[in-house]
Amino acid sequence: MQSRVIRQSFLDFFREKGHTIVPSASLLPESPDLLFTNAGMNQFVPYFLGTQRPPFDPPRAANTQKCIRAGGKHNDLEDVGYDTYHHTFFEMLGNWSFGDYFKHEAIEWAWELLVGRWGLPPARLYATVYQPGPGDPGEFDTEASAHWTRLFRNAGLDPGIHVVGGNRKDNFWMMGETGPCGPCSEIHMDLTPAGDSNGRLVNLGDARCIEIWNLVFIQYNAGTDGSFRPLPACHVDTGMGFERICSILQGTQGLAHFEEQVSNYDTDVFHPIFTALTGLSGLAYCAALPEPGRNPNAAERNGIAFRVIADHLRTLAFSIADGIPPGNKNRNYVLRRILRRAVRYGRTLGLGSDGKPFLSRLAPTLVAQMSPVFPELEKHSDRILDTLDREERSFNRTLDRGLALFQSARARVPEGQNRFPAAAAFDLYHTYGFPIDLTNLMAREEGLEIDHDEVRRLLEAEQQRSAMARQVTILSAQSLSTPVVTEFTGFEEYESPAHLLEIHEVDGILLAVVDRAPFYVEKGGQVGDTGTLIAGADEIPVLDAYQIDRAIALQIPERPATFQDGVALPVLLRVDADRRSGIEAHHTATHLLHWALHEQAGTDIAQQGSLVAPDRLRFDFNSAALTPDQIARVEEAVNARIIDDAEVSWSEVPYADVKSKPGIMQFFGDKYGDRVRVVQIGGHPGGLDGYSMELCGGTHVRRTGRIGLFKIRSEGAISAGVRRIEALCGQVALRYVDALLEEKDLRCRELEEKLLAVSKQLEKERSAARAREADSILLEILEFAVQENPERPVLTAEFSGDAALLQELLNSLKKRNFPGVAVLAVRDAGSVHLGIFVSEPHQERLPAGRLMQELSPLVNGRGGGKPGMARGAGDQPEGIPGLLQKAREVLTTA
């Protein structure tokens, strides 16, 4: 069974059970506690909490959800490549009930699909149920246990073996530290050759007995205080590993051959990528796995590389398509780490050592394979390829330097010792962006171990230094050789020639002091810039920018090779233009939002805080809750101003002029100098006559039209009397709106399908009613006709109805094996439907088609057919008596 068929089979099954099929949510989660969307239930949290009503009737849904587990609580990154079933990116098939059905239906349908529809052998299945240990919340799940006991007993199996208890660790599901949660019931499958493990391998992390489906019964809301409070209603949240079920259905020869270990990677989910990878590397995939505790041999390293690259490519492509590129912070850095891990494994296959990227050459295969299910891949394919190409080219230079440093540290390990220096592993990470797991991988390939406790200690110390970095850099102004005043050029340009004057190391952070800089230093809610410092042949990432007194210092991971202390080095500083343009659009939109709130909700609204980032804005303000109509009017007002394409200008003016000029927004508590910068939208530049005017030190677009679309994503309370609006601009907003429209289109299609199904069912019922009516009508007159002339019964009759009734009458004659000839006329308003039935013994003398041609003109009609049955129609119902009389004459004399 192909993977696309398996996926569709799951969705069709739950559509039959009354579920609405919904699209996958974005990998960018709504919850601030999550790095990535890591489960199908993420998008439904408001329904579980009862803060929103589910828009489904009945309130149940199903889908396949894109998931990433590569950070935070759910992190499978380290296992990828070394076993058969862990991934960073995977699809989760799931069905949900929002206060509708509960444990009985969820368990019953899981069994029906797995055993009844897909044919999994019950003897190889094991169900776990929640059995709390000391200090665990809740009670033993007797209800789930009873359902499973019944199903296994009905299958002739011992429930005492096949129903297994598990504590909070294994059978209590939580999305994060807080939020909806509850006991769960997992379904595991025994994949041993004989299938006789008797449950001994359940929950042991053994590939011979894997979890394939988790049925979560959401009953509680976990609070920040550690409490578990009952939810207003009970819900169902299930998740089946799509790749895992594919491996079982595809890897066992129709569930008949379990001699070889099944693998998610030995399926058509991964084969296309493997084929493309073979084409690039010239190497064939090796499915062999290294034994635990033994370093992999060359063939096994080949297989690990194939699996890692294929998995990581999927993670990267889907993330980039959802607007999450590799970067320097948070989830973006996790992706950069994954990309660098894939690039490092590419070297195992001989890829990338020539500096040529390979991930972007593999991506079109994935896009073509998965776009029919996830069209966002095709829609954003250019962005995917460009991002992969740029990131890999950048890391290839870093990788070469890192490999050299690794080999240098390796050479210093004394003979007979097997410890790679923890300080060198930390330095690789801190200086060159080498993930610790890559260094660990290379060390293992050399037969070395790393003191991870020591690395962890070094990392924690670095985190403490980083947390204090801004305060430290401010205090370190006295360490500058001479007072430096950096000219900020970022209001006018993204790229500036400059001179690198000094490099200081402050608590392990390299800071490059320059005389000119387009890099904005984070302040006033606007995040800081990143980009590149170009010195000769060196292109060094700029990770952040700091203010040291009146100087700007750029955080860089390494010194330029040509820099000499005391000598000003000419450099080119380049801000990440795409990132900055997103920041500027969101910043100007923030000003428009502030103006629109005053216009639509009251001038007493005052800003309480903000965040301006490349992909979103956040605006906090004091106010009562806004009505949906007010939110809509605010959004409409902002977009109207964007369409106006008004000029955005800024000017430095005496603060005294601001105090005497009404309408210029400033923020109480802020201290202003003698001169201030006013950003105005509309009016005449420098005239202080715009419709929006604010004291602001940030960067902005030149015209409001550059913002593109403005879309409010959410509005809600964050504390007493303080509200928060989160909004999106430009391409980010378009992607968000596209997703909303796609979801609405899907719901419309689902509704159309439901209406069509209802229509078909009604038509089916009408047809059945007609058939019963036809049988009832004909039964009596058929018996009379046969009694009157057993040799050749003749039946002529008139009815009221439609063409469908006529067909049912003819069907009834055929079904009852009527032995004679029948001529039927159905009066339908101003028309006539004619039907003639001739049993086989009389077809040669009285063919139905010829009779129809002879009789139909009597009702101004025509028709024809075969010897056994003919149909016709006319438009003179008044001719029916004459037609039937003529028919009786013809049939009795023939």
Coordinates of N, CA and C in Angstrom, one line a residue, residues 34 194 214 283 293 311 449 568 594 711 782 803 876:
L34 N 6.3 26.8 22.8 CA 6.8 25.8 21.8 C 7.7 26.4 20.8
A194 N 8.7 -13.9 15.5 CA 7.6 -14.8 15.9 C 6.4 -14.1 16.5
N214 N -1.2 6.9 19.6 CA -1.4 7.4 21.0 C -2.8 8.0 21.1
L283 N 26.7 6.9 -4.5 CA 26.7 5.8 -3.5 C 25.3 5.3 -3.3
G293 N 26.7 0.8 21.2 CA 28.0 0.7 21.9 C 29.2 0.4 21.0
D311 N 16.0 13.1 6.4 CA 15.2 13.6 7.4 C 15.3 15.1 7.6
E449 N 35.5 9.8 23.3 CA 34.3 10.3 24.1 C 34.5 11.7 24.5
A568 N 43.4 50.8 11.6 CA 42.0 50.8 11.1 C 41.9 49.9 9.8
H594 N -1.3 52.4 16.1 CA -1.5 53.3 17.2 C -2.4 54.5 16.8
K711 N -2.5 42.6 8.8 CA -3.6 41.7 9.3 C -3.4 41.5 10.8
L782 N -50.4 -7.7 -11.7 CA -49.6 -8.8 -12.3 C -50.3 -10.1 -12.1
A803 N -40.2 9.9 -14.5 CA -39.5 8.9 -15.3 C -38.8 7.9 -14.3
Q876 N -48.4 14.6 -25.2 CA -49.8 14.7 -25.3 C -50.4 13.6 -24.3

